[in-house]
Amino acid sequence: MTQSTVVMKFGGTSVADAERIKRAARRIVAARESGKRVVAVLSARGKTTDELIAMAQEVSEVPDPREMDMLLSTGERISCALCAMAINDLGHRAISLTGSQAGIVTDTSHTKARILDVRADRIREALAEDMIVLVAGFQGVSTSRDVTTLGRGGSDTTAVAVAAAIDAEVCEIYTDVAGVFSADPRIVPDARKLPQVSFEEMLEMAASGAKVLQLRSVEYARTHGVRIHCRSSFDSEPGTFVLREEDTMEHPLITAVTHSTEEARITLVGVPDRPGAAASIFAALAEANCNVDTIIQNEPLTEGRAAEVSFTIGTDDLRAALTALEPVCGELGITRIDTDREIGKVSIVGAGMRSHPGVAAKVFQTLAAEDVNIEMISTSPIKISCVIRADAVPRSVRALHAAFQLGEGGIEPEQGPR
Ligand code: ASP
Ligand code: MG
């Protein structure tokens, strides 16, 4: 009988120091001793990635992206080599692999590369030789043979991609929180740990600020049908399973409230009101690899007058976005570019809202009762997001969480047909 394979990913806090590396090693060995084949994907220790970024900025204002990837990829390698040593001392055979050695092939967009293929032969061979395999997260090798990294939080995506490639039964994400919560427990003390969420809900949650999983890892898991189990590395309680919607058991109307204060708004004033204007603006941003979220364009009331276009963008991408917009603004005769960094966003997510009217009204009433002004709104079939002032985010999250009774003991069942 072939053994089942599990991928275990450990985040930065779970490998932060020697004691924690040994603890992760023991957990990996325990899984192996229970009869499973194990591939572990590790993140850089603690704040290593932040420190490496700071080191780069000490020597260069805008560090070369290729060299940045050479630098950043070292953090994950350190974790893997150390953990392999600890596992070997526990009497098991372990081998650490860089992303490139593990066969993670990416495109060429340095610092936010996408995985194109996982050529997992070397992982499979090592597993067949009864070894525990450690794969450095967050990195790969590009089609032009350079080291790449996958964007912040990218080790999650490494783990899911490896799990898909070797057909693992589950991809376990070990982290410093107990799972995925109905809201950030630091803001909402009675936030509930969710036993399960669907890929679709998790995608919306990751896109609107939930930090447990990198957005791309969820996309990848959905496309390849990889079951994710997000759980604490400090106890053995079950965490949150991310699954296909058909496989989830609970169907609440609303699943979670998420928030983000890491976005900025760019407003372009004097955009010519003619076909192609928005196309050139957003093509330039796409070319620069900037992920744009909520977009609002107001149609000028008088014919021939200029329009205003606003959109939100991650603060990480702000500099690149402004650089990319400069030439377009010149070409289109845009008169002003305003940047607002003080915005925040609150969102509610739930597969049940698809067929349930009145959710948006309740969101707006709840924010109105808190005297919170809504500046932009965007929706999907299972999400409603509102852009508000950043300092209003905590109380808005608490109010929405309470209004939809998402806390411990208060799941609002979905009514009516789905
Ligand atoms: N070390 C990288 C980061 O801090 C990748 C990861 O941890 O997933 O973003
Ligand atoms: Mg992470």
Short mmCIF file of C-alpha atoms and ligand atoms in Angstrom, two decimals:
data_model
loop_
_atom_site.label_atom_id
_atom_site.label_comp_id
_atom_site.label_asym_id
_atom_site.label_seq_id
_atom_site.Cartn_x
_atom_site.Cartn_y
_atom_site.Cartn_z
CA MET A 1 0.00 0.00 0.00
CA THR A 2 1.35 3.44 -0.82
CA GLN A 3 1.74 5.76 2.10
CA SER A 4 -0.16 9.00 2.18
CA THR A 5 1.82 12.21 1.90
CA VAL A 6 1.34 15.36 3.91
CA VAL A 7 2.78 18.82 3.32
CA MET A 8 3.47 20.74 6.54
CA LYS A 9 4.22 24.44 6.22
CA PHE A 10 5.68 26.35 9.18
CA GLY A 11 5.43 30.14 9.26
CA GLY A 12 8.09 32.55 10.49
CA THR A 13 7.03 32.64 14.14
CA SER A 14 6.92 28.83 14.24
CA VAL A 15 10.65 28.63 13.41
CA ALA A 16 11.76 31.91 15.01
CA ASP A 17 14.44 30.50 17.31
CA ALA A 18 16.40 27.32 18.00
CA GLU A 19 13.79 25.97 20.42
CA ARG A 20 10.99 26.48 17.90
CA ILE A 21 12.96 24.92 15.08
CA LYS A 22 13.44 21.86 17.28
CA ARG A 23 9.77 21.85 18.12
CA ALA A 24 8.86 21.98 14.41
CA ALA A 25 11.39 19.18 13.80
CA ARG A 26 9.70 17.02 16.46
CA ARG A 27 6.30 17.66 14.95
CA ILE A 28 7.56 16.72 11.49
CA VAL A 29 9.17 13.56 12.86
CA ALA A 30 5.94 12.66 14.72
CA ALA A 31 4.01 12.87 11.44
CA ARG A 32 6.63 10.68 9.76
CA GLU A 33 6.47 8.15 12.61
CA SER A 34 2.70 7.99 12.27
CA GLY A 35 3.36 6.45 8.86
CA LYS A 36 3.07 9.44 6.56
CA ARG A 37 5.56 10.69 4.04
CA VAL A 38 6.38 14.28 4.90
CA VAL A 39 7.40 17.32 2.92
CA ALA A 40 7.86 20.40 5.12
CA VAL A 41 7.91 23.91 3.68
CA LEU A 42 9.47 26.53 5.91
CA SER A 43 9.36 30.32 6.06
CA ALA A 44 12.22 32.56 7.07
CA ARG A 45 12.72 32.82 10.83
CA GLY A 46 10.85 35.57 12.67
CA LYS A 47 11.48 38.96 11.15
CA THR A 48 14.31 37.79 8.86
CA THR A 49 12.62 38.88 5.62
CA ASP A 50 11.92 42.37 7.02
CA GLU A 51 15.54 42.61 8.16
CA LEU A 52 16.83 41.57 4.74
CA ILE A 53 14.63 44.21 3.09
CA ALA A 54 15.98 46.82 5.51
CA MET A 55 19.55 45.73 4.69
CA ALA A 56 18.88 46.23 1.00
CA GLN A 57 17.45 49.69 1.63
CA GLU A 58 20.56 50.63 3.57
CA VAL A 59 22.67 50.23 0.45
CA SER A 60 20.22 51.17 -2.29
CA GLU A 61 17.13 53.35 -2.47
CA VAL A 62 15.43 51.24 -5.13
CA PRO A 63 17.18 47.86 -4.95
CA ASP A 64 17.56 45.89 -8.14
CA PRO A 65 14.74 43.30 -8.13
CA ARG A 66 16.89 40.40 -9.31
CA GLU A 67 19.42 40.98 -6.55
CA MET A 68 16.60 41.52 -4.08
CA ASP A 69 15.42 37.99 -4.81
CA MET A 70 18.94 36.58 -4.36
CA LEU A 71 18.97 38.25 -0.96
CA LEU A 72 15.44 37.44 0.22
CA SER A 73 15.60 33.78 -0.77
CA THR A 74 18.35 33.20 1.80
CA GLY A 75 15.98 33.54 4.78
CA GLU A 76 14.02 30.40 3.94
CA ARG A 77 17.19 28.44 3.16
CA ILE A 78 18.53 29.11 6.64
CA SER A 79 15.35 27.73 8.23
CA CYS A 80 15.41 24.58 6.11
CA ALA A 81 19.07 23.76 6.68
CA LEU A 82 18.72 24.24 10.44
CA CYS A 83 15.57 22.16 10.62
CA ALA A 84 17.17 19.37 8.57
CA MET A 85 20.02 19.29 11.10
CA ALA A 86 17.56 19.03 13.99
CA ILE A 87 15.63 16.22 12.25
CA ASN A 88 18.82 14.29 11.55
CA ASP A 89 19.66 14.50 15.25
CA LEU A 90 16.27 12.93 16.01
CA GLY A 91 17.39 9.86 14.10
CA HIS A 92 15.59 10.51 10.81
CA ARG A 93 17.04 11.34 7.46
CA ALA A 94 16.17 14.80 6.16
CA ILE A 95 17.24 16.73 3.10
CA SER A 96 16.74 20.45 2.55
CA LEU A 97 16.14 21.84 -0.92
CA THR A 98 16.06 25.39 -2.26
CA GLY A 99 13.00 26.34 -4.30
CA SER A 100 15.04 25.83 -7.42
CA GLN A 101 16.27 22.37 -6.35
CA ALA A 102 12.70 21.45 -5.46
CA GLY A 103 11.67 22.23 -9.05
CA ILE A 104 9.54 25.32 -8.42
CA VAL A 105 9.52 27.05 -11.81
CA THR A 106 8.19 30.61 -11.97
CA ASP A 107 7.74 33.46 -14.40
CA THR A 108 10.34 36.23 -14.45
CA SER A 109 8.57 38.91 -12.37
CA HIS A 110 11.09 39.38 -9.59
CA THR A 111 9.79 39.88 -6.02
CA LYS A 112 6.29 38.72 -6.99
CA ALA A 113 6.80 35.80 -9.32
CA ARG A 114 4.08 33.32 -10.15
CA ILE A 115 4.59 29.59 -10.07
CA LEU A 116 4.27 28.11 -13.55
CA ASP A 117 5.18 24.51 -12.83
CA VAL A 118 6.47 22.26 -10.08
CA ARG A 119 8.90 19.64 -11.39
CA ALA A 120 8.84 17.58 -8.24
CA ASP A 121 11.03 14.63 -9.32
CA ARG A 122 13.70 15.38 -6.80
CA ILE A 123 11.14 15.60 -3.98
CA ARG A 124 9.60 12.30 -5.10
CA GLU A 125 12.97 10.57 -5.29
CA ALA A 126 13.92 11.70 -1.80
CA LEU A 127 10.55 10.57 -0.43
CA ALA A 128 11.00 7.21 -2.13
CA GLU A 129 14.33 6.90 -0.31
CA ASP A 130 12.44 7.36 2.93
CA MET A 131 13.69 10.87 3.57
CA ILE A 132 11.88 13.82 5.07
CA VAL A 133 12.07 16.63 2.54
CA LEU A 134 12.39 20.28 3.55
CA VAL A 135 11.61 22.82 0.88
CA ALA A 136 12.57 26.49 1.22
CA GLY A 137 9.34 28.45 0.87
CA PHE A 138 8.70 31.71 -0.99
CA GLN A 139 11.10 31.07 -3.88
CA GLY A 140 11.66 29.42 -7.19
CA VAL A 141 13.72 29.61 -10.33
CA SER A 142 12.49 31.60 -13.31
CA THR A 143 12.21 30.44 -16.89
CA SER A 144 15.36 32.51 -17.45
CA ARG A 145 17.18 30.62 -14.66
CA ASP A 146 17.22 33.38 -12.04
CA VAL A 147 16.18 33.00 -8.42
CA THR A 148 12.76 34.54 -7.85
CA THR A 149 10.55 35.14 -4.81
CA LEU A 150 6.79 34.84 -4.68
CA GLY A 151 5.70 37.99 -2.83
CA ARG A 152 5.17 38.47 0.91
CA GLY A 153 3.59 35.44 2.51
CA GLY A 154 4.66 33.36 -0.49
CA SER A 155 5.65 30.25 1.48
CA ASP A 156 1.95 29.40 1.70
CA THR A 157 1.86 29.23 -2.08
CA THR A 158 4.99 27.07 -2.19
CA ALA A 159 3.31 24.64 0.21
CA VAL A 160 0.08 24.43 -1.76
CA ALA A 161 1.91 24.09 -5.08
CA VAL A 162 4.09 21.27 -3.73
CA ALA A 163 1.00 19.58 -2.23
CA ALA A 164 -0.70 19.72 -5.64
CA ALA A 165 2.37 18.40 -7.46
CA ILE A 166 2.87 15.37 -5.23
CA ASP A 167 -0.84 14.77 -4.68
CA ALA A 168 -0.66 15.21 -0.90
CA GLU A 169 -3.75 14.32 1.11
CA VAL A 170 -3.66 17.71 2.86
CA CYS A 171 -1.57 20.86 3.04
CA GLU A 172 -1.18 21.80 6.70
CA ILE A 173 -0.33 25.43 7.40
CA TYR A 174 1.18 25.73 10.91
CA THR A 175 1.03 29.24 12.24
CA ASP A 176 0.88 31.31 15.43
CA VAL A 177 -2.92 31.57 15.35
CA ALA A 178 -5.37 28.74 15.91
CA GLY A 179 -6.97 28.98 12.47
CA VAL A 180 -9.13 31.35 10.45
CA PHE A 181 -11.37 33.56 12.59
CA SER A 182 -14.67 35.35 12.04
CA ALA A 183 -12.69 38.61 12.53
CA ASP A 184 -9.24 39.57 13.78
CA PRO A 185 -9.29 38.43 17.45
CA ARG A 186 -7.03 41.32 18.40
CA ILE A 187 -9.87 43.67 17.44
CA VAL A 188 -12.87 41.50 18.24
CA PRO A 189 -12.35 39.53 21.46
CA ASP A 190 -15.28 37.16 20.85
CA ALA A 191 -14.26 36.31 17.28
CA ARG A 192 -14.96 32.65 16.54
CA LYS A 193 -12.55 30.12 15.08
CA LEU A 194 -14.17 28.84 11.89
CA PRO A 195 -14.03 25.04 11.53
CA GLN A 196 -14.35 25.31 7.74
CA VAL A 197 -14.46 27.91 5.01
CA SER A 198 -14.90 27.46 1.27
CA PHE A 199 -12.17 28.34 -1.21
CA GLU A 200 -14.35 31.16 -2.54
CA GLU A 201 -14.87 32.69 0.89
CA MET A 202 -11.19 32.30 1.76
CA LEU A 203 -10.24 34.00 -1.51
CA GLU A 204 -12.43 37.00 -0.69
CA MET A 205 -11.12 37.06 2.87
CA ALA A 206 -7.47 36.92 1.81
CA ALA A 207 -8.10 39.60 -0.81
CA SER A 208 -9.74 41.90 1.72
CA GLY A 209 -7.12 41.74 4.45
CA ALA A 210 -7.19 38.38 6.28
CA LYS A 211 -3.51 37.55 6.64
CA VAL A 212 -3.62 33.86 7.51
CA LEU A 213 -3.02 32.70 3.94
CA GLN A 214 -1.44 34.39 0.95
CA LEU A 215 -4.13 35.13 -1.65
CA ARG A 216 -2.30 33.23 -4.37
CA SER A 217 -2.06 30.11 -2.25
CA VAL A 218 -5.84 30.04 -2.01
CA GLU A 219 -6.21 30.57 -5.76
CA TYR A 220 -3.79 27.74 -6.38
CA ALA A 221 -5.56 25.46 -3.90
CA ARG A 222 -8.91 26.14 -5.49
CA THR A 223 -7.65 25.48 -9.01
CA HIS A 224 -5.93 22.24 -8.01
CA GLY A 225 -8.38 21.11 -5.34
CA VAL A 226 -5.81 21.09 -2.52
CA ARG A 227 -7.36 20.78 0.96
CA ILE A 228 -5.76 23.27 3.34
CA HIS A 229 -5.71 22.87 7.11
CA CYS A 230 -4.68 26.08 8.89
CA ARG A 231 -3.71 25.32 12.48
CA SER A 232 -1.60 26.35 15.43
CA SER A 233 1.96 25.13 15.67
CA PHE A 234 1.75 25.39 19.46
CA ASP A 235 -0.99 22.83 20.16
CA SER A 236 -2.63 19.91 18.40
CA GLU A 237 -6.19 21.26 18.22
CA PRO A 238 -7.79 21.12 14.80
CA GLY A 239 -7.80 24.52 13.10
CA THR A 240 -9.71 25.62 10.00
CA PHE A 241 -10.16 23.53 6.87
CA VAL A 242 -10.38 25.33 3.54
CA LEU A 243 -12.41 23.18 1.16
CA ARG A 244 -14.70 23.14 -1.83
CA GLU A 245 -18.05 24.71 -1.04
CA GLU A 246 -19.86 21.36 -1.61
CA ASP A 247 -17.67 19.82 1.12
CA THR A 248 -18.40 22.42 3.79
CA MET A 249 -21.05 21.60 6.37
CA GLU A 250 -21.93 24.98 7.83
CA HIS A 251 -23.67 27.47 5.62
CA PRO A 252 -23.97 30.67 7.60
CA LEU A 253 -25.24 33.79 5.87
CA ILE A 254 -22.10 35.73 6.73
CA THR A 255 -18.83 34.01 7.57
CA ALA A 256 -16.42 36.76 8.52
CA VAL A 257 -15.59 40.44 8.78
CA THR A 258 -12.18 41.36 7.41
CA HIS A 259 -10.30 44.62 7.28
CA SER A 260 -7.22 46.25 5.89
CA THR A 261 -5.36 49.46 6.54
CA GLU A 262 -2.57 48.68 4.12
CA GLU A 263 -4.12 50.29 1.11
CA ALA A 264 -3.97 53.78 -0.32
CA ARG A 265 -6.29 55.59 -2.67
CA ILE A 266 -5.13 57.30 -5.82
CA THR A 267 -7.42 59.87 -7.43
CA LEU A 268 -6.80 61.14 -10.94
CA VAL A 269 -8.41 64.48 -11.68
CA GLY A 270 -9.08 65.70 -15.22
CA VAL A 271 -9.35 62.35 -16.98
CA PRO A 272 -10.64 62.93 -20.54
CA ASP A 273 -14.16 61.54 -21.00
CA ARG A 274 -13.50 59.37 -24.04
CA PRO A 275 -13.14 55.71 -24.93
CA GLY A 276 -9.74 54.30 -24.02
CA ALA A 277 -8.83 56.63 -21.15
CA ALA A 278 -9.45 54.07 -18.41
CA ALA A 279 -7.86 51.42 -20.61
CA SER A 280 -4.55 53.31 -20.80
CA ILE A 281 -4.50 54.06 -17.08
CA PHE A 282 -5.12 50.51 -15.95
CA ALA A 283 -2.95 48.95 -18.66
CA ALA A 284 -0.02 50.99 -17.32
CA LEU A 285 -0.74 49.75 -13.78
CA ALA A 286 -1.08 46.15 -14.94
CA GLU A 287 2.19 46.44 -16.84
CA ALA A 288 3.84 47.56 -13.60
CA ASN A 289 2.32 44.52 -11.84
CA CYS A 290 0.20 46.66 -9.49
CA ASN A 291 -2.89 45.02 -8.11
CA VAL A 292 -5.78 47.48 -8.21
CA ASP A 293 -8.87 46.98 -6.09
CA THR A 294 -12.00 49.15 -5.80
CA ILE A 295 -12.32 51.49 -8.79
CA ILE A 296 -14.72 54.39 -9.06
CA GLN A 297 -15.11 56.67 -12.05
CA ASN A 298 -17.60 59.48 -11.95
CA GLU A 299 -19.21 60.40 -15.22
CA PRO A 300 -19.08 64.15 -15.78
CA LEU A 301 -22.56 65.69 -15.92
CA THR A 302 -21.70 68.20 -18.60
CA GLU A 303 -20.58 66.82 -21.92
CA GLY A 304 -16.93 67.37 -22.78
CA ARG A 305 -15.95 67.87 -19.13
CA ALA A 306 -13.26 65.73 -17.59
CA ALA A 307 -13.91 62.78 -15.27
CA GLU A 308 -12.36 61.73 -11.98
CA VAL A 309 -11.06 58.22 -11.45
CA SER A 310 -10.25 56.82 -7.98
CA PHE A 311 -8.97 53.40 -7.05
CA THR A 312 -7.35 51.64 -4.13
CA ILE A 313 -4.01 49.90 -4.25
CA GLY A 314 -1.76 48.13 -1.72
CA THR A 315 0.66 50.58 -0.06
CA ASP A 316 3.47 48.22 -1.16
CA ASP A 317 2.61 49.00 -4.76
CA LEU A 318 2.13 52.73 -4.33
CA ARG A 319 5.54 53.87 -5.49
CA ALA A 320 5.49 51.61 -8.55
CA ALA A 321 1.96 52.77 -9.38
CA LEU A 322 2.81 56.46 -9.25
CA THR A 323 5.86 55.89 -11.45
CA ALA A 324 3.79 53.92 -13.94
CA LEU A 325 1.08 56.60 -14.04
CA GLU A 326 3.37 59.53 -14.76
CA PRO A 327 3.73 59.08 -18.54
CA VAL A 328 0.04 58.16 -18.99
CA CYS A 329 -1.06 61.22 -17.09
CA GLY A 330 1.06 63.34 -19.42
CA GLU A 331 -0.44 61.70 -22.50
CA LEU A 332 -4.03 62.02 -21.30
CA GLY A 333 -3.62 65.54 -19.92
CA ILE A 334 -4.62 64.47 -16.40
CA THR A 335 -4.33 67.58 -14.24
CA ARG A 336 -3.78 66.14 -10.75
CA ILE A 337 -2.88 62.93 -8.94
CA ASP A 338 -3.93 62.77 -5.28
CA THR A 339 -2.78 60.08 -2.89
CA ASP A 340 -4.60 59.27 0.34
CA ARG A 341 -2.85 56.85 2.69
CA GLU A 342 -5.29 57.24 5.55
CA ILE A 343 -7.96 54.98 4.13
CA GLY A 344 -9.08 51.67 5.56
CA LYS A 345 -11.40 48.99 4.31
CA VAL A 346 -13.92 46.78 6.07
CA SER A 347 -15.54 43.84 4.30
CA ILE A 348 -18.04 41.17 5.10
CA VAL A 349 -17.77 37.83 3.38
CA GLY A 350 -20.21 34.93 3.23
CA ALA A 351 -21.33 32.43 0.62
CA GLY A 352 -24.87 32.72 2.03
CA MET A 353 -25.31 36.32 0.89
CA ARG A 354 -25.43 35.21 -2.72
CA SER A 355 -29.16 34.63 -2.54
CA HIS A 356 -30.08 36.77 0.40
CA PRO A 357 -31.21 40.37 -0.08
CA GLY A 358 -30.75 43.07 2.54
CA VAL A 359 -27.16 42.33 3.53
CA ALA A 360 -25.78 45.52 1.96
CA ALA A 361 -28.48 47.63 3.62
CA LYS A 362 -27.62 46.13 7.00
CA VAL A 363 -23.90 46.85 6.48
CA PHE A 364 -24.59 50.49 5.61
CA GLN A 365 -27.04 50.93 8.52
CA THR A 366 -24.52 49.45 10.93
CA LEU A 367 -21.78 51.82 9.79
CA ALA A 368 -24.20 54.76 9.85
CA ALA A 369 -25.11 53.96 13.45
CA GLU A 370 -21.39 54.18 14.27
CA ASP A 371 -21.26 57.52 12.46
CA VAL A 372 -18.78 56.10 9.95
CA ASN A 373 -18.76 57.69 6.51
CA ILE A 374 -18.51 55.30 3.56
CA GLU A 375 -16.25 56.67 0.83
CA MET A 376 -16.24 53.85 -1.72
CA ILE A 377 -18.18 50.60 -2.02
CA SER A 378 -17.40 47.47 -3.97
CA THR A 379 -19.16 44.14 -4.03
CA SER A 380 -18.90 40.62 -5.35
CA PRO A 381 -21.64 37.99 -5.06
CA ILE A 382 -20.20 36.94 -1.68
CA LYS A 383 -18.52 40.12 -0.39
CA ILE A 384 -19.31 43.74 0.41
CA SER A 385 -16.38 46.11 1.00
CA CYS A 386 -16.49 49.69 2.20
CA VAL A 387 -13.61 52.14 2.09
CA ILE A 388 -13.67 54.32 5.21
CA ARG A 389 -11.17 56.34 7.27
CA ALA A 390 -8.40 54.13 8.65
CA ASP A 391 -9.03 55.21 12.24
CA ALA A 392 -12.67 54.09 12.00
CA VAL A 393 -11.69 50.51 11.10
CA PRO A 394 -11.58 48.89 14.58
CA ARG A 395 -14.98 50.11 15.70
CA SER A 396 -16.53 49.33 12.31
CA VAL A 397 -15.21 45.76 12.44
CA ARG A 398 -16.62 45.31 15.95
CA ALA A 399 -19.98 46.78 14.99
CA LEU A 400 -20.36 44.58 11.88
CA HIS A 401 -19.25 41.47 13.75
CA ALA A 402 -21.90 42.15 16.40
CA ALA A 403 -24.62 43.13 13.91
CA PHE A 404 -24.28 39.86 12.02
CA GLN A 405 -23.92 37.87 15.27
CA LEU A 406 -20.68 36.24 14.23
CA GLY A 407 -19.31 35.79 17.75
CA GLU A 408 -19.06 32.64 19.84
CA GLY A 409 -22.47 31.03 20.14
CA GLY A 410 -24.19 33.28 17.66
CA ILE A 411 -24.15 31.85 14.14
CA GLU A 412 -27.00 33.36 12.21
CA PRO A 413 -28.40 30.52 10.10
CA GLU A 414 -29.06 31.24 6.50
CA GLN A 415 -32.71 31.63 5.65
CA GLY A 416 -34.45 30.91 2.37
CA PRO A 417 -33.16 29.03 -0.66
CA ARG A 418 -29.52 29.07 -1.61
N1 ASP B 1 9.41 35.06 4.48
C1 ASP B 1 8.49 35.60 3.52
C2 ASP B 1 7.75 36.78 4.12
O1 ASP B 1 8.02 37.16 5.23
C3 ASP B 1 7.57 34.57 2.97
C4 ASP B 1 6.69 33.89 3.97
O2 ASP B 1 6.94 33.94 5.17
O3 ASP B 1 5.71 33.26 3.55
O4 ASP B 1 6.90 37.33 3.49
MG MG B 2 2.13 34.07 6.33
#
